[in-house]
N, CA, C and O of each residue as an XYZ file, in Angstrom:
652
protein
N      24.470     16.466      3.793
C      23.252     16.291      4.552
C      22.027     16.527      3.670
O      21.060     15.767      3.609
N      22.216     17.923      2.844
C      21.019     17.993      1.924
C      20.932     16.510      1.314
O      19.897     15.855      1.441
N      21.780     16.131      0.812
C      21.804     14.901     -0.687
C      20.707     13.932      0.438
O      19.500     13.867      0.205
N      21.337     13.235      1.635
C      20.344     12.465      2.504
C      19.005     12.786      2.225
O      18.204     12.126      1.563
N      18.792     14.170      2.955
C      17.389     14.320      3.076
C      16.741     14.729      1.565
O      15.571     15.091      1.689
N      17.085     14.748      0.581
C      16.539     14.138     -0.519
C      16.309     13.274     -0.906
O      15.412     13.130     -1.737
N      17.225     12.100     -0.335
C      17.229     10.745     -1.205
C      15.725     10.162      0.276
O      14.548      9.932     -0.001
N      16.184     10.107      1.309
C      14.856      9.964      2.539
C      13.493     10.910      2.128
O      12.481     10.868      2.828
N      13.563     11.539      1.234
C      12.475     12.117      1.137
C      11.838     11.806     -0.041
O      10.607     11.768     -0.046
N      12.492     11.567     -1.083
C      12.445     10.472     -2.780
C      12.005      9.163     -2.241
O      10.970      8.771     -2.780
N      12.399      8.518     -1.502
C      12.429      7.319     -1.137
C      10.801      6.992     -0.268
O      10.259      5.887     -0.246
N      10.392      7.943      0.227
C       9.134      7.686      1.312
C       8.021      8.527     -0.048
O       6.817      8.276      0.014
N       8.424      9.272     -0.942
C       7.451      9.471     -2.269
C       7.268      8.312     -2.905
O       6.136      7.927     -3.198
N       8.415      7.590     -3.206
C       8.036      6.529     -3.762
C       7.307      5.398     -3.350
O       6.726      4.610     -4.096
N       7.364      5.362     -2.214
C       7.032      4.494     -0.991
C       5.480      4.975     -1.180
O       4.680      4.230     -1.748
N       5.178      5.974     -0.788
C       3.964      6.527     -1.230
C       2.933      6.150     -2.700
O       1.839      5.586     -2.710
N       3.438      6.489     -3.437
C       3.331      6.068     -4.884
C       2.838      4.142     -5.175
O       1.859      3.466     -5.489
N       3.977      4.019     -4.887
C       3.536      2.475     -4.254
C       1.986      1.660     -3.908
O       1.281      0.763     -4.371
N       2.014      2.680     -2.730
C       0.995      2.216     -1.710
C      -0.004      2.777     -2.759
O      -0.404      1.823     -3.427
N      -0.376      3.549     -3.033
C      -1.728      4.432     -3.598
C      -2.175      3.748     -4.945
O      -3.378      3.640     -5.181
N      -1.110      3.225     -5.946
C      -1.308      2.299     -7.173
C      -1.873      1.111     -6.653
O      -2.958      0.823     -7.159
N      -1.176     -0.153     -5.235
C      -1.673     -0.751     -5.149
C      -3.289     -0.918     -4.327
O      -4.262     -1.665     -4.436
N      -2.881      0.280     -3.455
C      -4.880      0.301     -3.480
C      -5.754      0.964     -4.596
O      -6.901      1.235     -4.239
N      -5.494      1.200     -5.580
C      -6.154      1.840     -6.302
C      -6.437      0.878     -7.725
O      -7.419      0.665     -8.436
N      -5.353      0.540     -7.714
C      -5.458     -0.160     -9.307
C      -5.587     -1.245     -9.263
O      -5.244     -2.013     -8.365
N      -6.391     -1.582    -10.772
C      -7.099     -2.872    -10.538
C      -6.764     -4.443    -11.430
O      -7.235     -4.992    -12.427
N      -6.126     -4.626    -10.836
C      -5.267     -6.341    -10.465
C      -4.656     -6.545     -9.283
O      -3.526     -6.200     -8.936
N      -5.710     -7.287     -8.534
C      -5.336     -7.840     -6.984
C      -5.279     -9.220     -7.992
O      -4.164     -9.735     -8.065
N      -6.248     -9.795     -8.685
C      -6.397    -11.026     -8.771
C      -6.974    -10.793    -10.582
O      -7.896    -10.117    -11.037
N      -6.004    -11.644    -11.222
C      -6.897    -12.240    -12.624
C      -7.130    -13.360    -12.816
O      -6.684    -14.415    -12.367
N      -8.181    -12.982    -13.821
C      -8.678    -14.524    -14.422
C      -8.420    -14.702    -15.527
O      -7.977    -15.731    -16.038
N      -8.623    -13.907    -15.917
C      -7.884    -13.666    -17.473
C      -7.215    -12.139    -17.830
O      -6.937    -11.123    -17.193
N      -7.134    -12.581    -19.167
C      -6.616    -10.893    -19.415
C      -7.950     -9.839    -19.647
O      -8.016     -8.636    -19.397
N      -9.039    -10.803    -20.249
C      -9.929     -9.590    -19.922
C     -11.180     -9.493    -18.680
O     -12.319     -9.032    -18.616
N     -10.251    -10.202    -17.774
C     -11.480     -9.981    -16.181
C     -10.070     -9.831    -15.147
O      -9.092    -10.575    -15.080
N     -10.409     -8.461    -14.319
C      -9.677     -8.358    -12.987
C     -10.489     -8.226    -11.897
O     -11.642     -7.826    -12.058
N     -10.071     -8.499    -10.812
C     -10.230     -7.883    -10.056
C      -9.695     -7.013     -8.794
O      -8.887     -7.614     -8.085
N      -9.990     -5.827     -8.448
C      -9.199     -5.104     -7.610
C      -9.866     -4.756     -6.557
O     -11.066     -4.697     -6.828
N      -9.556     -4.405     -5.091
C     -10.052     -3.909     -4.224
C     -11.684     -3.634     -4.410
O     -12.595     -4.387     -4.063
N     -11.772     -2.530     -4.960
C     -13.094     -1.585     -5.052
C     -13.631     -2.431     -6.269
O     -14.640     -2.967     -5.810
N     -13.513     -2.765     -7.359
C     -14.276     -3.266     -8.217
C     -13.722     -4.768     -8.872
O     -12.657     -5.333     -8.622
N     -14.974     -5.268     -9.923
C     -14.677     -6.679    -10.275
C     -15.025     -6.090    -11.747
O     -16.143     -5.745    -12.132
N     -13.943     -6.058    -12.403
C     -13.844     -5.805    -14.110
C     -14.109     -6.675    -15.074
O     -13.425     -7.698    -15.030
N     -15.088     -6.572    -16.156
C     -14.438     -7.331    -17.270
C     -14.826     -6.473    -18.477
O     -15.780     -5.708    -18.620
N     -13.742     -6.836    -19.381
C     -13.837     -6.248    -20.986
C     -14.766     -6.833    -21.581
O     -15.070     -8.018    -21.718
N     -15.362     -5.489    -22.063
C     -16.654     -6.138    -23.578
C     -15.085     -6.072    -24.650
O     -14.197     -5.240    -24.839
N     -15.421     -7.525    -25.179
C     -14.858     -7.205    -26.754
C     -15.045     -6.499    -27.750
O     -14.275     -6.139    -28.641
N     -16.680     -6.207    -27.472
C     -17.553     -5.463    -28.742
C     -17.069     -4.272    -28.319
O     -16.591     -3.788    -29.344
N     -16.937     -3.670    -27.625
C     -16.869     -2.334    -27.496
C     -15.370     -1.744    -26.725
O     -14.971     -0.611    -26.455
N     -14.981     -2.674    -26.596
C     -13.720     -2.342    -25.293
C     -13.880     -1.762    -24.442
O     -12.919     -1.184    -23.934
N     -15.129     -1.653    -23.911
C     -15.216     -1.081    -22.229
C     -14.963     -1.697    -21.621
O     -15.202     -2.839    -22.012
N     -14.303     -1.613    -20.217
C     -14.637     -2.304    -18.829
C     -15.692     -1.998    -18.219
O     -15.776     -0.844    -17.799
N     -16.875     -2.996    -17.977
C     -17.586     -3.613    -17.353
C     -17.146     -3.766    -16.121
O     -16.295     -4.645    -15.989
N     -17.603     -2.924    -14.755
C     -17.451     -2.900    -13.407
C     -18.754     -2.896    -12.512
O     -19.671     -2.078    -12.435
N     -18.490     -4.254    -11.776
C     -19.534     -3.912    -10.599
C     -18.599     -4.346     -9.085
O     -17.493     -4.835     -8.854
N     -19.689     -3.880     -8.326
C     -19.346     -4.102     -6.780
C     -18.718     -5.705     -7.072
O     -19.007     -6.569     -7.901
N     -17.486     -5.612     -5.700
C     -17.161     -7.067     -5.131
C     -17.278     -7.582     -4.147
O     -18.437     -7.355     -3.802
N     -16.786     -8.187     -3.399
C     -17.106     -9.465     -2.617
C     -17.692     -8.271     -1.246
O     -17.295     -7.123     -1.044
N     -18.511     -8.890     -0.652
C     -18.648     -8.707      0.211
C     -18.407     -8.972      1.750
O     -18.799     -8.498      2.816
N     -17.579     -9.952      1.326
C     -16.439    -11.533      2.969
C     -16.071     -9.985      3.628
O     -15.522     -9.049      3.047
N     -16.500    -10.039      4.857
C     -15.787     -9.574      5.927
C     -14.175     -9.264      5.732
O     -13.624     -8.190      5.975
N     -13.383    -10.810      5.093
C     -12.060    -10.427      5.153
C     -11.879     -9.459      4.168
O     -11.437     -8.392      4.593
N     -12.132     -9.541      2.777
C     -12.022     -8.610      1.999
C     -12.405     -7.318      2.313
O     -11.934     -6.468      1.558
N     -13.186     -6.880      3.284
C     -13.252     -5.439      4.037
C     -11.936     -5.249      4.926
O     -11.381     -4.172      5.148
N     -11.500     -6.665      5.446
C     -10.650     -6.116      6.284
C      -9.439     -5.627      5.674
O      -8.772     -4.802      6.299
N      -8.980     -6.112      4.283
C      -8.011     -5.964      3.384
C      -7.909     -4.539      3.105
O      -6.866     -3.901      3.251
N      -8.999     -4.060      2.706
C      -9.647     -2.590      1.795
C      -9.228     -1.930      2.666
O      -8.403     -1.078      2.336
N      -9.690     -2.059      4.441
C      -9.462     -1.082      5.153
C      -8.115     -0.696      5.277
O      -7.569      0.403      5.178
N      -7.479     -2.387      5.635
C      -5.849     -2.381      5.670
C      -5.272     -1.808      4.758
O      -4.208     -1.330      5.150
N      -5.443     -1.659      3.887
C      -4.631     -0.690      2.888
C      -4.941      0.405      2.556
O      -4.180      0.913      1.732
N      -6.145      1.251      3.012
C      -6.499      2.433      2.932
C      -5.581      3.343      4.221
O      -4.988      4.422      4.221
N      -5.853      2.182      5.355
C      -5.067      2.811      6.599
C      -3.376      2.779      6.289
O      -2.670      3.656      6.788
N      -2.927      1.965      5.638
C      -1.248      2.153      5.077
C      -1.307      3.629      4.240
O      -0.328      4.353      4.065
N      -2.376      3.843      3.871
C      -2.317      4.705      3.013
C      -1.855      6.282      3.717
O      -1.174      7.306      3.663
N      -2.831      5.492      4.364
C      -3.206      6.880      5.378
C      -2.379      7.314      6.845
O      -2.659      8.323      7.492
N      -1.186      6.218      7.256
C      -0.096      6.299      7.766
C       1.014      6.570      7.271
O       1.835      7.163      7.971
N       1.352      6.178      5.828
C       2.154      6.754      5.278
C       2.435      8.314      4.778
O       3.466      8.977      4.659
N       0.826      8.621      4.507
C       0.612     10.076      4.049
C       0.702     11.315      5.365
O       0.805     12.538      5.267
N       0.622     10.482      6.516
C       0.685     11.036      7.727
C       2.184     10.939      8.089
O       2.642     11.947      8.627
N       2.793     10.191      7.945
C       3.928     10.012      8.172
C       4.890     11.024      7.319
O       5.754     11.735      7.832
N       4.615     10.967      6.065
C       5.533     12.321      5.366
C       4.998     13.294      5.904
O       5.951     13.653      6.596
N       3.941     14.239      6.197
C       3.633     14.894      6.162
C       3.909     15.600      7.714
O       3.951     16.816      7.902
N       4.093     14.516      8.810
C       4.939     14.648     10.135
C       6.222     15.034     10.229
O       6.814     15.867     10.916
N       6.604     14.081      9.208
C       8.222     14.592      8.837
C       8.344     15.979      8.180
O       9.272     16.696      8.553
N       7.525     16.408      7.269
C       7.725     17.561      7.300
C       7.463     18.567      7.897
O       7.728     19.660      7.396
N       6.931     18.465      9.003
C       6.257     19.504      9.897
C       7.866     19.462     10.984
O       8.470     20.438     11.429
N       8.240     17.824     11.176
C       9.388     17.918     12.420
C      10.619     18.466     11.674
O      11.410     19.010     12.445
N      10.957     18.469     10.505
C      11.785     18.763      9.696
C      12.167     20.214      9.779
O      13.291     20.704      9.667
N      11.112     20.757      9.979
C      11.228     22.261     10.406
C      11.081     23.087     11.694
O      11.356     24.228     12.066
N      10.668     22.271     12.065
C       9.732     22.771     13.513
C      11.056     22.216     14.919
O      11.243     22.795     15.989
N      11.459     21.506     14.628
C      12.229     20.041     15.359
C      13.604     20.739     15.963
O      14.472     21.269     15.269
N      13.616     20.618     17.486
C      15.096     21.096     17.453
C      16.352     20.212     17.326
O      16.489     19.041     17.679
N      17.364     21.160     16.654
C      18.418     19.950     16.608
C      18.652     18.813     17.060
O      18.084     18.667     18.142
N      19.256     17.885     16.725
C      19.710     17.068     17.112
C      18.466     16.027     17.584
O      18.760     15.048     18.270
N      17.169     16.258     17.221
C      15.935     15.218     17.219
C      16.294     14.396     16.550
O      17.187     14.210     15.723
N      15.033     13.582     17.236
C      15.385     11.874     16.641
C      13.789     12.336     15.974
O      13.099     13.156     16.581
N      13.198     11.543     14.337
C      11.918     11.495     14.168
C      11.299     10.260     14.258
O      10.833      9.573     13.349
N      11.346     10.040     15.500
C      10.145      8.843     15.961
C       9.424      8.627     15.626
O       9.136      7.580     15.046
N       8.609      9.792     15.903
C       6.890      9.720     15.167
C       6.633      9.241     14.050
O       5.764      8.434     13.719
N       7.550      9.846     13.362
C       7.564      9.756     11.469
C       8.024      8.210     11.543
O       7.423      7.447     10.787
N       8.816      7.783     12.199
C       9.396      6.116     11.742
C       7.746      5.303     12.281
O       7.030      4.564     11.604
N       7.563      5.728     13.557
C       6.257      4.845     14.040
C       4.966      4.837     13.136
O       4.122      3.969     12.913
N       5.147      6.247     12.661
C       3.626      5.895     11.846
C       4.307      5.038     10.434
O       3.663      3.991     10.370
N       5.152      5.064      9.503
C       5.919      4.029      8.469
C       5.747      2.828      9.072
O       5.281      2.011      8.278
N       5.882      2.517      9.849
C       6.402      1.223     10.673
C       4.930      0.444     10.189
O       4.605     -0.492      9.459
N       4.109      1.697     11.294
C       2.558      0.877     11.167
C       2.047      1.054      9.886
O       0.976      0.452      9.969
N       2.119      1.468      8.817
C       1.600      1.819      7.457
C       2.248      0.044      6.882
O       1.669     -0.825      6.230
N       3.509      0.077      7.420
C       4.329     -1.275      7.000
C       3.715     -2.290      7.080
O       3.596     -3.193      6.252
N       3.127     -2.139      8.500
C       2.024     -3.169      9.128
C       0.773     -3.043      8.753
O       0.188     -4.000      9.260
N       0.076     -2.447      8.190
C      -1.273     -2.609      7.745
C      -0.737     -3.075      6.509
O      -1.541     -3.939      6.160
N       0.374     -2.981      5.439
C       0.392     -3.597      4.024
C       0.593     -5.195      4.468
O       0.027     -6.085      3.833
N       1.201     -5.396      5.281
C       1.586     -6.843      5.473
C       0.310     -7.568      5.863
O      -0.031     -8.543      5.193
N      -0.527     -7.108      7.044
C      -1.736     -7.879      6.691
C      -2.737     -7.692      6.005
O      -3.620     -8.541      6.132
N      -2.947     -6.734      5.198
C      -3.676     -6.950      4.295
C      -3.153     -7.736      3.289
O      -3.934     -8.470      2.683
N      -1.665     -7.724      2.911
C      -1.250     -8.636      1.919
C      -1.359    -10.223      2.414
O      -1.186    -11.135      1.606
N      -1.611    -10.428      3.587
C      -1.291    -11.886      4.193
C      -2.943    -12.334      4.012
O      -3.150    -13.261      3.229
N      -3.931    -11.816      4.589
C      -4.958    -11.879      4.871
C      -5.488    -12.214      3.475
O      -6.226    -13.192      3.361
N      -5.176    -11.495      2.428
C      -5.794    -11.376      0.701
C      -5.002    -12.649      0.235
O      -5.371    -13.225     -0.788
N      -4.428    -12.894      0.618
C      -3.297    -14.561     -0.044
C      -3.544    -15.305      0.975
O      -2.762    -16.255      1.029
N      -4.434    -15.272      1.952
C      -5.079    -16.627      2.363
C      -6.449    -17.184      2.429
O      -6.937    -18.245      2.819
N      -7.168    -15.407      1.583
C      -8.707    -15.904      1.395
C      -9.048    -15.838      0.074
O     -10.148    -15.957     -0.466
N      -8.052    -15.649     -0.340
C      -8.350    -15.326     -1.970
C      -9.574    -16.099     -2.484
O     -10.521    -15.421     -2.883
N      -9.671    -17.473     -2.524
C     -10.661    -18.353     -3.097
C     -11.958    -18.202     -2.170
O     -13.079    -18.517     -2.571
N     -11.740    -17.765     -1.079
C     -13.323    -17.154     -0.490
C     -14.196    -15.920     -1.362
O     -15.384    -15.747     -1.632
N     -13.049    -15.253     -1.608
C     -13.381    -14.149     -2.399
C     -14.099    -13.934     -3.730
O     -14.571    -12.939     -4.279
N     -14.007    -15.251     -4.056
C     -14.714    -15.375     -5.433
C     -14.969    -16.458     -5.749
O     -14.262    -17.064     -6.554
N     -16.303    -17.107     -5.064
C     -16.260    -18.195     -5.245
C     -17.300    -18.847     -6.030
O     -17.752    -19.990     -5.970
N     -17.591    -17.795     -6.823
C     -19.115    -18.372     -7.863
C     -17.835    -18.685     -9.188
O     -18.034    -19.298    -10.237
N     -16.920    -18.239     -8.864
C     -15.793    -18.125    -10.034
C     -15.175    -19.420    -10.171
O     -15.002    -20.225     -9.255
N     -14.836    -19.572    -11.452
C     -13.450    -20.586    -11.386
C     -12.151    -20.674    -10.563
O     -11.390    -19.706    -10.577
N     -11.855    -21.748     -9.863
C     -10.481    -21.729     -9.082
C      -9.619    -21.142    -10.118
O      -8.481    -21.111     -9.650
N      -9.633    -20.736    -11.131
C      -7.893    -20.269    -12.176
C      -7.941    -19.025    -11.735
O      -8.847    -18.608    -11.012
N      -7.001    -18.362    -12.123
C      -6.487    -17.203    -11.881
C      -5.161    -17.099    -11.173
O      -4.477    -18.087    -10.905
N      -4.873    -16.021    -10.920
C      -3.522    -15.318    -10.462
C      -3.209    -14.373     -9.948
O      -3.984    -13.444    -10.174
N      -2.082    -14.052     -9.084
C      -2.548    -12.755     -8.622
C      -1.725    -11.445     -9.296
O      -0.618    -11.154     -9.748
N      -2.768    -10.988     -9.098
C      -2.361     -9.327    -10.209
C      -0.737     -8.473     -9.473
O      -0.042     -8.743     -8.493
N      -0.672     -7.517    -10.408
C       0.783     -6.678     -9.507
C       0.549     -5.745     -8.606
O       1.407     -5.281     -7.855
N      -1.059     -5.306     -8.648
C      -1.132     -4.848     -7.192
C      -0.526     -5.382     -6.024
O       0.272     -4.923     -5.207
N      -1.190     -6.616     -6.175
C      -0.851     -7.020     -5.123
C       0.743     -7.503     -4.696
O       1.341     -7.571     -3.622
N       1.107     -7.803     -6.127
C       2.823     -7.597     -5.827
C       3.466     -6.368     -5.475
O       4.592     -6.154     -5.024
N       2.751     -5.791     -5.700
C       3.414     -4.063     -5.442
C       2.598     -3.790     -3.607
O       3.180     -2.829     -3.104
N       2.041     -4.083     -3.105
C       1.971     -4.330     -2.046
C       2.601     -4.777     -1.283
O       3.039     -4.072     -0.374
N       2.965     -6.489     -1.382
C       4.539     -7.275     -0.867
C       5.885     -6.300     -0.962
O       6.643     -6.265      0.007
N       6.187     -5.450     -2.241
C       6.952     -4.650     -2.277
C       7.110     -3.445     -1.250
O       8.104     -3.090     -0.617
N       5.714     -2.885     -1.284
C       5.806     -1.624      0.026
C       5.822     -1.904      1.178
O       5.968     -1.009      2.010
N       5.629     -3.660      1.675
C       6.038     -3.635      2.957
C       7.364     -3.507      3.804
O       7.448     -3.188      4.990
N       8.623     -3.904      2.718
C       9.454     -4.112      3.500
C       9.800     -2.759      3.357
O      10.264     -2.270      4.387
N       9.683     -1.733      2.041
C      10.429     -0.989      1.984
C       9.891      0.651      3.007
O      10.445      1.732      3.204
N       8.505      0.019      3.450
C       7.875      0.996      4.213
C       8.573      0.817      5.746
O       8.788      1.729      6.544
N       8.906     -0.836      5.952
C       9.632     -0.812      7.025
C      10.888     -0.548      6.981
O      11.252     -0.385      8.146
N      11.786     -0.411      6.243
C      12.718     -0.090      5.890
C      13.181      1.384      6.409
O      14.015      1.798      7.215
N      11.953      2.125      5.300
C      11.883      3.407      5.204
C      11.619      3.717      7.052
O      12.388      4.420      7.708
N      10.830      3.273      7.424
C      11.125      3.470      9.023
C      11.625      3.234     10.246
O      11.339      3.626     11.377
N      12.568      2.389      9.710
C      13.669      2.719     10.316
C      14.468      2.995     10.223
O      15.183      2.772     11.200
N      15.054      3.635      9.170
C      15.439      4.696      8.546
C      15.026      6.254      9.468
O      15.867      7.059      9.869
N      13.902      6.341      9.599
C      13.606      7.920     10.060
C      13.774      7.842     11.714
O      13.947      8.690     12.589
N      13.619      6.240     11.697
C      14.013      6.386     13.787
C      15.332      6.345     14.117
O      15.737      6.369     15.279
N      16.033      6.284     13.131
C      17.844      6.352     13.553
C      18.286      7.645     12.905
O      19.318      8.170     13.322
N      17.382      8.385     11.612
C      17.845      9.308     11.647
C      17.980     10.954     12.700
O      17.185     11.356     13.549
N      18.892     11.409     12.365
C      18.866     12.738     13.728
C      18.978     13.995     12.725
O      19.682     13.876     11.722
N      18.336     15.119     12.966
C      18.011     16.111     12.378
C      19.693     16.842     12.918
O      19.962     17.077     14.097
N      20.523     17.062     11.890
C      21.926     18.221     12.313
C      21.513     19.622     12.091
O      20.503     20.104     11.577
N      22.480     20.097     12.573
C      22.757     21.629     12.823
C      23.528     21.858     11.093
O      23.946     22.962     10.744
């Protein structure tokens, strides 16, 4: 039983980890190797100096709705471990952790539309720009935390706390 609730508890860290790189780090979208852009900022490298060069980005409504969507995964998931560990202890036998699967579930669901929503406005998003580009591994690492956030929760709604 310990080995489980290690590997369910490794598994929703990583899950975690996940989520926080892809809102945080910056390749949602390139243009090249030395211009990204991510959520919060629009990068590019000086050659002369090798800084990144960052200013504010888009301002489209959808792209707020994205930012939010993945701040709130963020913030269901971090709620969600942190439930589980409260029911983990607190919980009498033989509980089911609902709560903990429902808030994963919905953390699952805010990555999915923000990932759906960002891959269907992408070219709104930048449109003083050239159509080239690609999309960064944030945002693949996003597609990644959805299933495994849903995964991960249902996982915690079938699991039962033993004696």
């Amino acid at each position: 039983m310990s080995f489980l609730l290690f590997g369910v508890t490794a598994f929703h860290l990583i899950i975690l980890v996940i989520l926080f790189v892809a809102t945080l780090d910056n390749s949602w979208w390139i243009f090249s190797e030395e211009e990204t852009v991510n959520l919060w900022y629009d990068c590019l490298l000086d050659n002369n100096t090798g800084v990144w060069l960052c200013s504010s980005v888009s301002t489209n409504e959808w792209f707020h709705a994205v930012q939010a969507l993945m701040v709130l995964a963020v913030l269901f998931s971090s709620f969600s471990f942190m439930l589980f560990m409260c029911q983990l202890y607190t919980m009498e036998r033989g509980g089911l952790f609902y709560a903990t699967g429902v808030f994963q579930i919905l953390a699952s669901l805010a990555v999915f539309s923000g990932a759906v929503i960002y891959a269907t406005h992408v070219t709104e998003f930048h449109p003083d720009r050239a159509k080239s580009g690609y999309f960064g591994h944030c945002f693949i690492l996003a597609w990644v935390a959805f299933p495994l956030s849903m995964l991960s929760g249902i996982i915690y709604i079938h699991l039962r706390k033993r004696e």
